[in-house]
CSV table of C-alpha atoms and ligand atoms in Angstrom, one decimal:
chain,number,residue,atom,x,y,z
A,56,MET,CA,186.5,117.6,71.4
A,57,SER,CA,185.6,115.5,68.4
A,58,ALA,CA,186.4,116.4,64.8
A,59,GLN,CA,184.0,115.8,62.0
A,60,PRO,CA,184.4,112.2,60.9
A,61,THR,CA,185.4,111.7,57.3
A,62,GLN,CA,184.3,109.1,54.9
A,63,THR,CA,187.6,107.2,55.2
A,64,GLU,CA,187.1,107.1,59.0
A,65,GLN,CA,183.6,105.7,58.7
A,66,PRO,CA,182.9,102.1,59.1
A,67,ALA,CA,183.0,100.5,55.5
A,68,THR,CA,179.3,99.9,54.5
A,69,ASN,CA,177.3,99.9,51.3
A,70,TYR,CA,176.0,103.3,52.2
A,71,SER,CA,177.5,106.8,52.4
A,72,PHE,CA,176.6,109.1,55.3
A,73,ASP,CA,176.4,112.8,55.1
A,74,GLU,CA,179.7,114.2,56.1
A,75,SER,CA,179.2,117.8,54.9
A,76,GLU,CA,179.2,120.6,57.5
A,77,PHE,CA,175.4,120.8,57.1
A,78,TRP,CA,175.0,123.0,60.3
A,79,ARG,CA,176.7,125.9,58.5
A,80,THR,CA,173.4,126.5,56.6
A,81,ILE,CA,172.0,127.8,59.9
A,82,SER,CA,172.8,131.5,60.1
A,83,ALA,CA,173.9,131.5,63.7
A,84,TRP,CA,176.2,128.5,63.2
A,85,ARG,CA,177.9,129.5,59.9
A,86,ASP,CA,181.2,129.9,61.6
A,87,VAL,CA,181.1,127.0,63.9
A,88,ASP,CA,183.9,124.5,63.1
A,89,ALA,CA,183.6,120.7,63.2
A,90,ASP,CA,185.5,120.4,66.4
A,91,THR,CA,183.1,122.7,68.3
A,92,PHE,CA,180.0,121.1,66.6
A,93,GLY,CA,181.3,117.7,67.7
A,94,ASP,CA,181.5,118.6,71.4
A,95,PHE,CA,178.5,117.3,73.4
A,96,ARG,CA,178.9,120.3,75.9
A,97,TRP,CA,178.5,122.7,72.9
A,98,GLN,CA,175.4,120.8,71.7
A,99,GLN,CA,173.9,120.9,75.2
A,100,GLN,CA,174.7,124.6,75.8
A,101,ASN,CA,173.4,125.6,72.4
A,102,SER,CA,170.2,123.6,72.3
A,103,VAL,CA,167.2,125.6,71.1
A,104,THR,CA,164.5,125.8,73.7
A,105,SER,CA,162.3,128.8,72.9
A,106,VAL,CA,160.8,130.8,70.0
A,107,PRO,CA,163.1,133.8,70.5
A,108,ALA,CA,166.0,131.3,70.3
A,109,ILE,CA,164.6,129.8,67.1
A,110,GLN,CA,164.4,133.3,65.6
A,111,GLU,CA,168.0,134.2,66.8
A,112,VAL,CA,169.4,131.0,65.4
A,113,LEU,CA,167.5,131.1,62.0
A,114,GLN,CA,167.5,134.8,61.4
A,115,ASP,CA,166.3,135.3,57.8
A,116,LEU,CA,164.9,131.7,57.5
A,117,ALA,CA,162.5,132.4,60.3
A,118,THR,CA,159.6,133.8,58.4
A,119,PRO,CA,156.8,135.6,60.3
A,120,SER,CA,154.2,133.1,59.2
A,121,LEU,CA,156.5,130.2,60.4
A,122,ILE,CA,157.1,131.8,63.7
A,123,ALA,CA,153.4,132.5,64.2
A,124,ASP,CA,152.6,128.9,63.4
A,125,ILE,CA,155.2,127.6,65.9
A,126,GLU,CA,153.9,129.9,68.6
A,127,ALA,CA,150.4,128.6,68.0
A,128,GLY,CA,151.7,125.1,68.2
A,129,LEU,CA,153.3,125.7,71.6
A,130,LEU,CA,149.9,126.7,73.0
A,131,LYS,CA,148.6,123.3,72.1
A,132,THR,CA,151.4,120.8,72.9
A,133,PRO,CA,152.1,119.1,76.2
A,134,MET,CA,155.8,119.0,75.3
A,135,ASN,CA,158.5,121.6,75.9
A,136,VAL,CA,160.8,122.7,73.0
A,137,ARG,CA,164.3,121.4,73.0
A,138,LEU,CA,166.3,120.5,70.0
A,139,THR,CA,170.1,120.0,69.9
A,140,PRO,CA,172.0,121.9,67.2
A,141,TYR,CA,172.6,118.6,65.5
A,142,VAL,CA,168.9,117.7,65.0
A,143,PHE,CA,167.9,121.4,64.5
A,144,SER,CA,170.2,121.7,61.5
A,145,LEU,CA,169.0,118.5,59.9
A,146,ILE,CA,165.7,120.2,59.3
A,147,ASN,CA,165.2,121.7,55.8
A,148,TRP,CA,164.1,125.2,57.1
A,149,GLU,CA,163.3,126.3,53.5
A,150,ASP,CA,160.4,123.8,53.7
A,151,ALA,CA,160.0,123.4,57.4
A,152,ALA,CA,156.2,122.6,57.1
A,153,ALA,CA,156.9,119.4,55.2
A,154,ASP,CA,160.1,118.4,56.9
A,155,PRO,CA,159.9,115.0,58.7
A,156,VAL,CA,162.5,115.9,61.4
A,157,ARG,CA,160.8,119.2,62.3
A,158,ARG,CA,157.5,117.3,62.4
A,159,GLN,CA,158.8,115.2,65.3
A,160,PHE,CA,160.1,118.0,67.5
A,161,LEU,CA,158.5,121.2,66.7
A,162,PRO,CA,154.7,121.2,66.3
A,163,LEU,CA,152.9,123.8,64.2
A,164,GLY,CA,149.5,125.2,65.4
A,165,SER,CA,148.2,124.5,61.9
A,166,GLU,CA,148.9,120.8,62.2
A,167,PHE,CA,146.8,119.9,65.3
A,168,MET,CA,143.5,118.1,65.1
A,169,PRO,CA,141.0,117.4,67.8
A,170,ASP,CA,142.0,114.5,70.1
A,171,HIS,CA,140.3,111.2,69.5
A,172,PRO,CA,137.5,110.7,72.1
A,173,HIS,CA,139.3,107.7,73.4
A,174,ALA,CA,142.9,109.3,73.7
A,175,MET,CA,144.6,108.5,77.0
A,176,ASP,CA,147.1,110.4,79.1
A,177,ASP,CA,148.8,107.1,80.1
A,178,PRO,CA,147.9,104.8,77.1
A,179,ILE,CA,150.1,101.9,78.1
A,180,ALA,CA,149.0,102.0,81.8
A,181,GLU,CA,152.4,102.6,83.4
A,182,GLU,CA,151.1,104.6,86.3
A,183,GLY,CA,148.7,101.8,87.4
A,184,HIS,CA,151.5,99.3,87.5
A,185,LYS,CA,153.9,101.3,89.7
A,186,ALA,CA,155.9,99.1,92.2
A,187,THR,CA,157.9,102.1,93.5
A,188,PRO,CA,157.7,105.7,92.5
A,189,PHE,CA,160.4,105.0,89.8
A,190,LEU,CA,159.5,101.4,88.7
A,191,THR,CA,156.7,100.1,86.5
A,192,HIS,CA,156.2,96.4,86.8
A,193,ARG,CA,153.8,95.3,84.2
A,194,TYR,CA,155.1,92.1,82.7
A,195,PRO,CA,156.1,89.0,84.8
A,196,ASP,CA,159.9,89.1,84.1
A,197,LYS,CA,160.5,92.7,83.0
A,198,ALA,CA,160.4,96.0,84.7
A,199,LEU,CA,160.8,99.7,83.6
A,200,PHE,CA,162.9,101.9,85.7
A,201,LEU,CA,162.4,105.6,85.2
A,202,PRO,CA,165.1,107.4,87.1
A,203,ILE,CA,164.8,110.7,85.2
A,204,THR,CA,162.1,112.7,83.4
A,205,LEU,CA,164.4,114.9,81.4
A,206,CYS,CA,165.5,114.6,77.8
A,207,PRO,CA,168.1,116.3,75.5
A,208,VAL,CA,165.3,116.8,73.0
A,209,TYR,CA,161.5,116.7,73.5
A,210,CYS,CA,159.4,114.8,71.0
A,211,SER,CA,155.9,115.8,70.0
A,212,PHE,CA,154.8,112.2,70.1
A,213,CYS,CA,156.2,111.2,73.4
A,214,THR,CA,154.2,108.4,75.0
A,215,ARG,CA,155.1,109.8,78.5
A,216,SER,CA,154.1,113.4,77.7
A,217,ARG,CA,152.2,113.3,81.0
A,218,VAL,CA,155.5,113.4,83.0
A,219,VAL,CA,158.4,114.0,80.6
A,220,GLY,CA,159.9,117.6,80.5
A,221,GLY,CA,158.4,120.6,82.1
A,222,SER,CA,154.9,122.1,82.2
A,223,THR,CA,153.4,123.7,79.1
A,224,ALA,CA,150.3,125.9,78.3
A,225,VAL,CA,148.1,122.8,78.3
A,226,LYS,CA,149.8,120.3,80.7
A,227,SER,CA,151.2,120.8,84.2
A,228,LYS,CA,153.8,118.2,85.3
A,229,SER,CA,155.8,117.6,88.4
A,230,THR,CA,158.9,116.5,86.6
A,231,TYR,CA,162.0,115.3,88.4
A,232,GLY,CA,165.7,115.2,87.6
A,233,ALA,CA,167.9,112.2,88.5
A,234,LYS,CA,168.3,111.8,92.3
A,235,SER,CA,170.4,108.7,93.1
A,236,SER,CA,169.6,108.9,96.8
A,237,GLU,CA,166.0,108.1,96.1
A,238,TRP,CA,166.6,104.8,94.1
A,239,ASP,CA,167.3,102.4,97.1
A,240,ALA,CA,163.7,101.2,97.4
A,241,THR,CA,163.6,100.4,93.6
A,242,PHE,CA,166.9,98.4,93.8
A,243,GLU,CA,165.4,96.6,96.9
A,244,TYR,CA,162.2,95.7,95.1
A,245,ILE,CA,164.2,94.3,92.1
A,246,ARG,CA,166.3,92.4,94.4
A,247,ASN,CA,163.2,90.9,96.2
A,248,SER,CA,161.6,90.0,92.9
A,249,PRO,CA,163.6,87.1,91.5
A,250,GLN,CA,161.2,86.8,88.5
A,251,LEU,CA,162.5,90.0,87.2
A,252,GLU,CA,165.3,89.2,84.6
A,253,ASP,CA,165.1,92.3,82.4
A,254,ILE,CA,165.4,95.8,83.5
A,255,VAL,CA,164.8,98.7,81.1
A,256,ILE,CA,166.3,102.0,82.3
A,257,SER,CA,164.4,104.8,80.5
A,258,GLY,CA,162.9,108.1,81.4
A,259,GLY,CA,163.3,110.7,80.2
A,260,ASP,CA,166.6,109.8,78.6
A,261,SER,CA,169.6,107.8,80.0
A,262,LEU,CA,171.9,110.2,78.2
A,263,LEU,CA,171.3,112.8,80.9
A,264,LEU,CA,172.3,110.4,83.7
A,265,ARG,CA,175.7,111.4,85.0
A,266,PRO,CA,178.6,109.0,84.6
A,267,GLY,CA,178.4,108.0,88.3
A,268,GLN,CA,174.7,107.3,87.9
A,269,ILE,CA,175.3,105.1,84.9
A,270,ARG,CA,177.7,103.1,87.0
A,271,GLN,CA,175.5,103.1,90.0
A,272,ILE,CA,172.5,101.8,88.1
A,273,GLY,CA,174.5,99.4,85.8
A,274,ILE,CA,176.6,97.9,88.6
A,275,THR,CA,173.9,97.6,91.2
A,276,LEU,CA,171.5,95.8,88.8
A,277,LEU,CA,174.2,93.5,87.3
A,278,ASN,CA,175.1,92.4,90.8
A,279,ILE,CA,171.6,91.3,91.5
A,280,PRO,CA,172.0,87.5,90.6
A,281,THR,CA,168.5,87.1,89.1
A,282,VAL,CA,168.8,90.2,86.8
A,283,ARG,CA,170.1,88.8,83.4
A,284,ARG,CA,169.7,91.8,81.0
A,285,ILE,CA,169.7,95.5,81.4
A,286,ARG,CA,169.0,98.1,78.6
A,287,PHE,CA,169.7,101.8,78.8
A,288,ALA,CA,167.2,103.6,76.6
A,289,THR,CA,168.4,106.9,75.0
A,290,LYS,CA,167.5,108.9,71.9
A,291,GLY,CA,171.1,110.1,72.0
A,292,VAL,CA,172.5,108.2,69.0
A,293,ALA,CA,169.8,109.8,66.8
A,294,ILE,CA,169.9,113.4,68.1
A,295,MET,CA,173.4,113.9,69.8
A,296,PRO,CA,175.7,111.3,68.4
A,297,MET,CA,178.8,113.4,69.5
A,298,LYS,CA,178.0,112.4,73.1
A,299,PHE,CA,179.5,109.0,72.4
A,300,THR,CA,182.7,110.4,70.9
A,301,SER,CA,183.3,113.4,73.1
A,302,ASP,CA,182.0,112.6,76.6
A,303,THR,CA,184.8,110.2,77.6
A,304,GLU,CA,183.7,110.1,81.3
A,305,TRP,CA,180.3,108.9,80.3
A,306,MET,CA,181.7,106.3,77.8
A,307,ASP,CA,184.2,105.1,80.5
A,308,ALA,CA,181.1,104.5,82.8
A,309,LEU,CA,179.3,102.6,80.1
A,310,THR,CA,182.4,100.6,79.2
A,311,GLU,CA,182.9,99.6,82.8
A,312,VAL,CA,179.1,98.4,83.0
A,313,CYS,CA,179.6,96.4,79.8
A,314,GLU,CA,182.7,94.8,81.1
A,315,LEU,CA,180.9,93.8,84.2
A,316,GLY,CA,178.1,92.4,82.0
A,317,GLN,CA,180.5,90.3,80.0
A,318,ALA,CA,182.2,89.0,83.2
A,319,ARG,CA,178.8,88.1,84.6
A,320,MET,CA,177.6,86.8,81.3
A,321,LYS,CA,174.8,89.2,81.2
A,322,GLU,CA,173.5,91.5,78.4
A,323,VAL,CA,174.0,95.2,78.5
A,324,ALA,CA,172.1,96.9,75.7
A,325,LEU,CA,171.4,100.4,74.5
A,326,HIS,CA,168.0,101.0,73.0
A,327,THR,CA,167.9,104.0,70.7
A,328,HIS,CA,165.2,105.7,68.8
A,329,PHE,CA,165.7,106.7,65.0
A,330,ASN,CA,162.5,107.3,63.2
A,331,THR,CA,163.9,108.4,59.8
A,332,GLU,CA,167.0,108.0,57.7
A,333,LEU,CA,167.4,111.7,57.8
A,334,GLU,CA,168.7,111.4,61.3
A,335,ILE,CA,171.6,109.2,60.2
A,336,THR,CA,174.9,110.9,59.2
A,337,ALA,CA,178.6,110.4,59.3
A,338,TRP,CA,178.3,111.5,63.0
A,339,THR,CA,176.1,108.5,63.6
A,340,ALA,CA,178.7,106.2,62.0
A,341,SER,CA,181.3,107.7,64.3
A,342,ALA,CA,179.2,107.3,67.3
A,343,MET,CA,178.5,103.6,66.5
A,344,LYS,CA,182.2,103.0,66.0
A,345,SER,CA,182.8,104.3,69.5
A,346,LEU,CA,179.8,102.3,71.0
A,347,SER,CA,180.8,99.1,69.3
A,348,ALA,CA,184.2,99.2,71.0
A,349,THR,CA,182.4,99.0,74.4
A,350,GLY,CA,180.7,95.8,73.5
A,351,VAL,CA,177.2,97.2,74.1
A,352,ARG,CA,174.5,95.8,71.9
A,353,VAL,CA,172.5,98.6,70.2
A,354,ARG,CA,168.9,98.2,69.1
A,355,ASN,CA,166.5,100.7,67.5
A,356,GLN,CA,162.8,101.3,68.4
A,357,SER,CA,160.9,103.5,65.9
A,358,VAL,CA,157.4,105.0,66.2
A,359,LEU,CA,155.4,104.9,63.1
A,360,ILE,CA,154.5,108.6,62.3
A,361,HIS,CA,152.3,110.0,59.7
A,362,GLY,CA,154.3,112.2,57.3
A,363,VAL,CA,157.7,111.0,58.8
A,364,ASN,CA,158.2,107.4,58.1
A,365,ASP,CA,154.9,105.8,57.0
A,366,SER,CA,156.1,104.6,53.7
A,367,PHE,CA,157.7,101.3,52.8
A,368,ASP,CA,160.6,102.8,50.8
A,369,HIS,CA,161.5,105.2,53.6
A,370,MET,CA,161.3,102.5,56.2
A,371,ARG,CA,163.3,100.0,54.2
A,372,ARG,CA,166.1,102.5,53.7
A,373,THR,CA,166.1,103.5,57.4
A,374,THR,CA,166.2,99.9,58.3
A,375,LYS,CA,169.0,99.0,56.0
A,376,LYS,CA,171.2,102.0,57.0
A,377,LEU,CA,170.7,101.3,60.7
A,378,SER,CA,171.6,97.6,60.2
A,379,SER,CA,174.7,98.5,58.4
A,380,LEU,CA,176.0,100.5,61.4
A,381,LEU,CA,175.2,97.6,63.8
A,382,ILE,CA,172.0,99.2,65.1
A,383,GLN,CA,169.5,96.4,65.1
A,384,PRO,CA,166.0,97.4,64.0
A,385,TYR,CA,163.9,96.0,66.8
A,386,TYR,CA,160.4,97.5,67.0
A,387,LEU,CA,158.3,99.7,64.9
A,388,TYR,CA,155.4,100.9,67.1
A,389,LEU,CA,152.0,101.9,66.1
A,390,HIS,CA,151.7,105.4,67.6
A,391,ASP,CA,150.2,105.3,71.2
A,392,MET,CA,146.9,107.1,71.7
A,393,VAL,CA,148.4,110.1,73.5
A,394,PRO,CA,146.7,113.4,73.4
A,395,SER,CA,147.8,116.2,71.0
A,396,CYS,CA,149.1,113.8,68.5
A,397,GLU,CA,146.3,113.1,66.1
A,398,HIS,CA,148.0,114.5,63.2
A,399,LEU,CA,151.0,112.1,63.7
A,400,ARG,CA,149.1,108.8,64.2
A,401,THR,CA,148.3,106.2,61.5
A,402,THR,CA,145.9,103.3,61.2
A,403,VAL,CA,146.4,99.7,62.0
A,404,ARG,CA,145.9,99.0,58.3
A,405,VAL,CA,148.8,101.3,57.2
A,406,ALA,CA,151.0,99.6,59.9
A,407,GLU,CA,149.9,96.1,58.7
A,408,ASN,CA,150.7,96.9,55.1
A,409,LEU,CA,154.1,98.1,56.1
A,410,SER,CA,154.7,95.1,58.1
A,411,GLN,CA,153.7,92.8,55.1
A,412,ARG,CA,156.1,94.6,52.8
A,413,ILE,CA,159.0,95.0,55.2
A,414,GLN,CA,159.1,91.3,56.0
A,415,GLY,CA,161.5,89.6,53.5
A,416,SER,CA,163.2,92.8,52.5
A,417,THR,CA,166.3,92.0,54.6
A,418,ALA,CA,167.5,89.5,57.1
A,419,GLY,CA,164.9,88.4,59.7
A,420,PHE,CA,167.1,89.7,62.7
A,421,ASN,CA,167.3,93.1,61.1
A,422,THR,CA,163.6,93.4,60.4
A,423,PRO,CA,161.6,95.4,62.9
A,424,ARG,CA,158.6,93.8,64.5
A,425,VAL,CA,155.6,96.1,63.8
A,426,VAL,CA,153.5,96.2,67.0
A,427,CYS,CA,150.6,97.8,68.7
A,428,ASP,CA,151.2,98.5,72.4
A,429,ALA,CA,147.8,97.5,73.3
A,430,PRO,CA,146.1,100.6,75.1
A,431,GLY,CA,145.3,99.9,78.7
A,432,GLY,CA,148.4,97.7,79.4
A,433,GLY,CA,148.1,94.7,77.0
A,434,GLY,CA,151.7,95.0,76.0
A,435,LYS,CA,153.2,94.7,72.6
A,436,ARG,CA,151.1,92.7,70.1
A,437,GLU,CA,152.2,91.7,66.6
A,438,ILE,CA,150.3,94.2,64.2
A,439,SER,CA,148.4,91.4,62.4
A,440,SER,CA,147.4,89.6,65.6
A,441,TYR,CA,144.3,91.6,66.5
A,442,THR,CA,141.1,89.6,67.2
A,443,LEU,CA,138.9,91.8,65.3
A,444,TYR,CA,139.3,95.1,63.2
A,445,ASP,CA,136.5,97.3,61.9
A,446,GLN,CA,138.3,99.5,59.4
A,447,GLU,CA,135.3,101.7,58.7
A,448,ILE,CA,135.0,103.1,62.3
A,449,GLY,CA,138.7,102.4,62.9
A,450,VAL,CA,138.7,100.3,66.0
A,451,SER,CA,140.6,97.0,66.7
A,452,ALA,CA,140.4,94.5,69.5
A,453,TRP,CA,143.5,92.8,71.0
A,454,THR,CA,144.1,90.1,73.6
A,455,SER,CA,147.2,89.3,75.6
A,456,PRO,CA,146.7,85.8,76.8
A,457,THR,CA,150.0,85.4,78.7
A,458,ALA,CA,150.4,88.9,80.2
A,459,LYS,CA,146.8,89.8,80.8
A,460,PRO,CA,144.7,86.6,80.4
A,461,GLY,CA,140.9,87.2,79.8
A,462,GLU,CA,141.2,91.0,79.0
A,463,ILE,CA,140.5,92.7,75.8
A,464,PHE,CA,142.1,96.0,74.7
A,465,TYR,CA,140.9,98.4,72.0
A,466,TYR,CA,143.0,100.7,69.7
A,467,TYR,CA,141.3,103.4,67.8
A,468,ASP,CA,142.6,104.7,64.4
A,469,PRO,CA,142.8,108.5,63.9
A,470,ILE,CA,139.4,109.7,62.7
A,471,HIS,CA,140.7,111.9,60.0
A,472,GLN,CA,142.3,108.9,58.2
A,473,LEU,CA,138.9,107.0,58.0
A,474,SER,CA,136.7,106.9,54.9
A,475,ASN,CA,134.0,109.6,54.5
A,476,GLU,CA,131.4,107.0,55.9
A,477,GLY,CA,133.6,106.3,58.9
A,478,ARG,CA,134.2,110.0,59.6
A,479,THR,CA,130.5,110.7,59.3
A,480,LEU,CA,129.7,107.9,61.9
A,481,TRP,CA,131.9,109.5,64.5
A,482,THR,CA,129.8,112.7,64.2
A,483,ASN,CA,126.7,110.8,65.2
A,484,GLU,CA,127.1,109.9,68.8
A,485,PRO,CA,124.2,107.4,69.2
A,486,GLU,CA,125.1,105.6,66.0
A,487,ILE,CA,128.8,105.3,66.8
A,488,ASN,CA,128.1,104.1,70.3
A,489,ARG,CA,125.8,101.4,68.8
A,490,ARG,CA,128.5,100.3,66.3
A,491,LEU,CA,131.1,100.2,69.1
A,492,ALA,CA,128.9,98.1,71.4
A,493,LYS,CA,128.2,95.7,68.5
A,494,PHE,CA,132.0,95.6,67.7
A,495,LYS,CA,132.9,94.9,71.3
A,496,ALA,CA,130.3,92.1,71.7
A,497,GLU,CA,131.6,90.4,68.6
A,498,ALA,CA,135.2,90.8,69.7
A,499,THR,CA,134.4,89.3,73.2
A,500,ALA,CA,132.6,86.3,71.4
A,501,LYS,CA,135.6,85.8,69.2
A,502,ALA,CA,138.1,86.1,71.9
A,503,GLU,CA,136.2,83.5,73.9
A,504,ALA,CA,135.9,81.1,71.0
A,505,THR,CA,139.6,81.3,70.2
A,506,ARG,CA,140.9,81.3,73.9
A,507,PHE,CA,143.6,78.7,74.4
B,176,SF4,S1,163.4,111.2,74.0
B,176,SF4,FE1,161.9,109.6,74.5
B,176,SF4,S2,161.2,110.1,76.6
B,176,SF4,FE2,162.3,112.0,75.8
B,176,SF4,S3,160.6,113.2,74.8
B,176,SF4,FE3,161.5,111.9,73.2
B,176,SF4,S4,160.2,110.0,73.1
B,176,SF4,FE4,159.8,111.1,75.1
């Protein structure tokens, strides 16, 4: 078990992190002590996964109108409900509707907006690039290994909402747990593809891989001579930091993989996923102290979410706090065009403004790259590198000369964030089709003219 870290035990930084027993504001956990709260098993066993569980845990804070709104949200979302007690108790339940943490994990029926006509189930074209049932090979030297589709929390904005977690009222899925016996063909493919230097192990979430599976994947991949870098993707540091201080078996496995990486002079990284500074507490500092001892490099990938982190001040504070704990801000993604997320998306213009302001606010290596993962498989493109952008109708065109030469990819801003004129155009089908056709013709001409 792991005791609540105190300020004196935290790494010395310019920031102080919440070391209060904040979970005790939740009725059901009023008597839970820090040792219990700091045990990953208790976090897993007490994760909140249904509306009755929310009512039971919140008691008086669960007002009838809030519960009705959550129930309505669950009829519209493709994602299951699962929140760890850690993340559940970071929510300000007195004003749950406005809370940025709640907004990420527990959608309200009143928030939803109609999907954009160009929303896509698989916006970054992972299914079309499957080399094996568990491996997406989309870029020349990098591949994405998806050994598991389960997560310790479920995010409303998940880009893999088509496969991650179980079925919901609006989405049926054939999800899978991690079955080591089925991975041989994937390892074989990587072994036979010497151009693959980078392997991302994602899902789902690597946090739910068993220690033996962390070893199996890490050691097998590091023993392939041509693989130079591996990264385990997990949201764990943001939503269950006590995993890294209380699951010694899992940490032993990670340490072993890191040591092998050091011996082979190969990088072992952990890519995590904080979206707001509200997720950073003394527990995070403690987790990072423990992770730092393994030698693993930790980077952060955020998603730009309307009402959560789409302001410069918020993003700057989040970035600086993460950096102070050796979590390197790496990417800030424009929200992918997945269904049921229109209320969470932002425009290219908002992302571009944020990118302009965040550059220069801290050291370059701690400045996240703001990118659009070009819909249809164009890959990550710098936010200001579009070929053409029509802000009135909210469409931008992107090329990817190295990964996908000759192709053009289109991203569509959320309609509700356009000007009155832009919104009106989207209600007039012949007119919007005419504008889009003109835009695409201009983008094609410009891409041709600037091809290199
Ligand atoms: S943790 Fe990652 S994979 Fe899991 S639901 Fe959230 S965004 Fe999706």
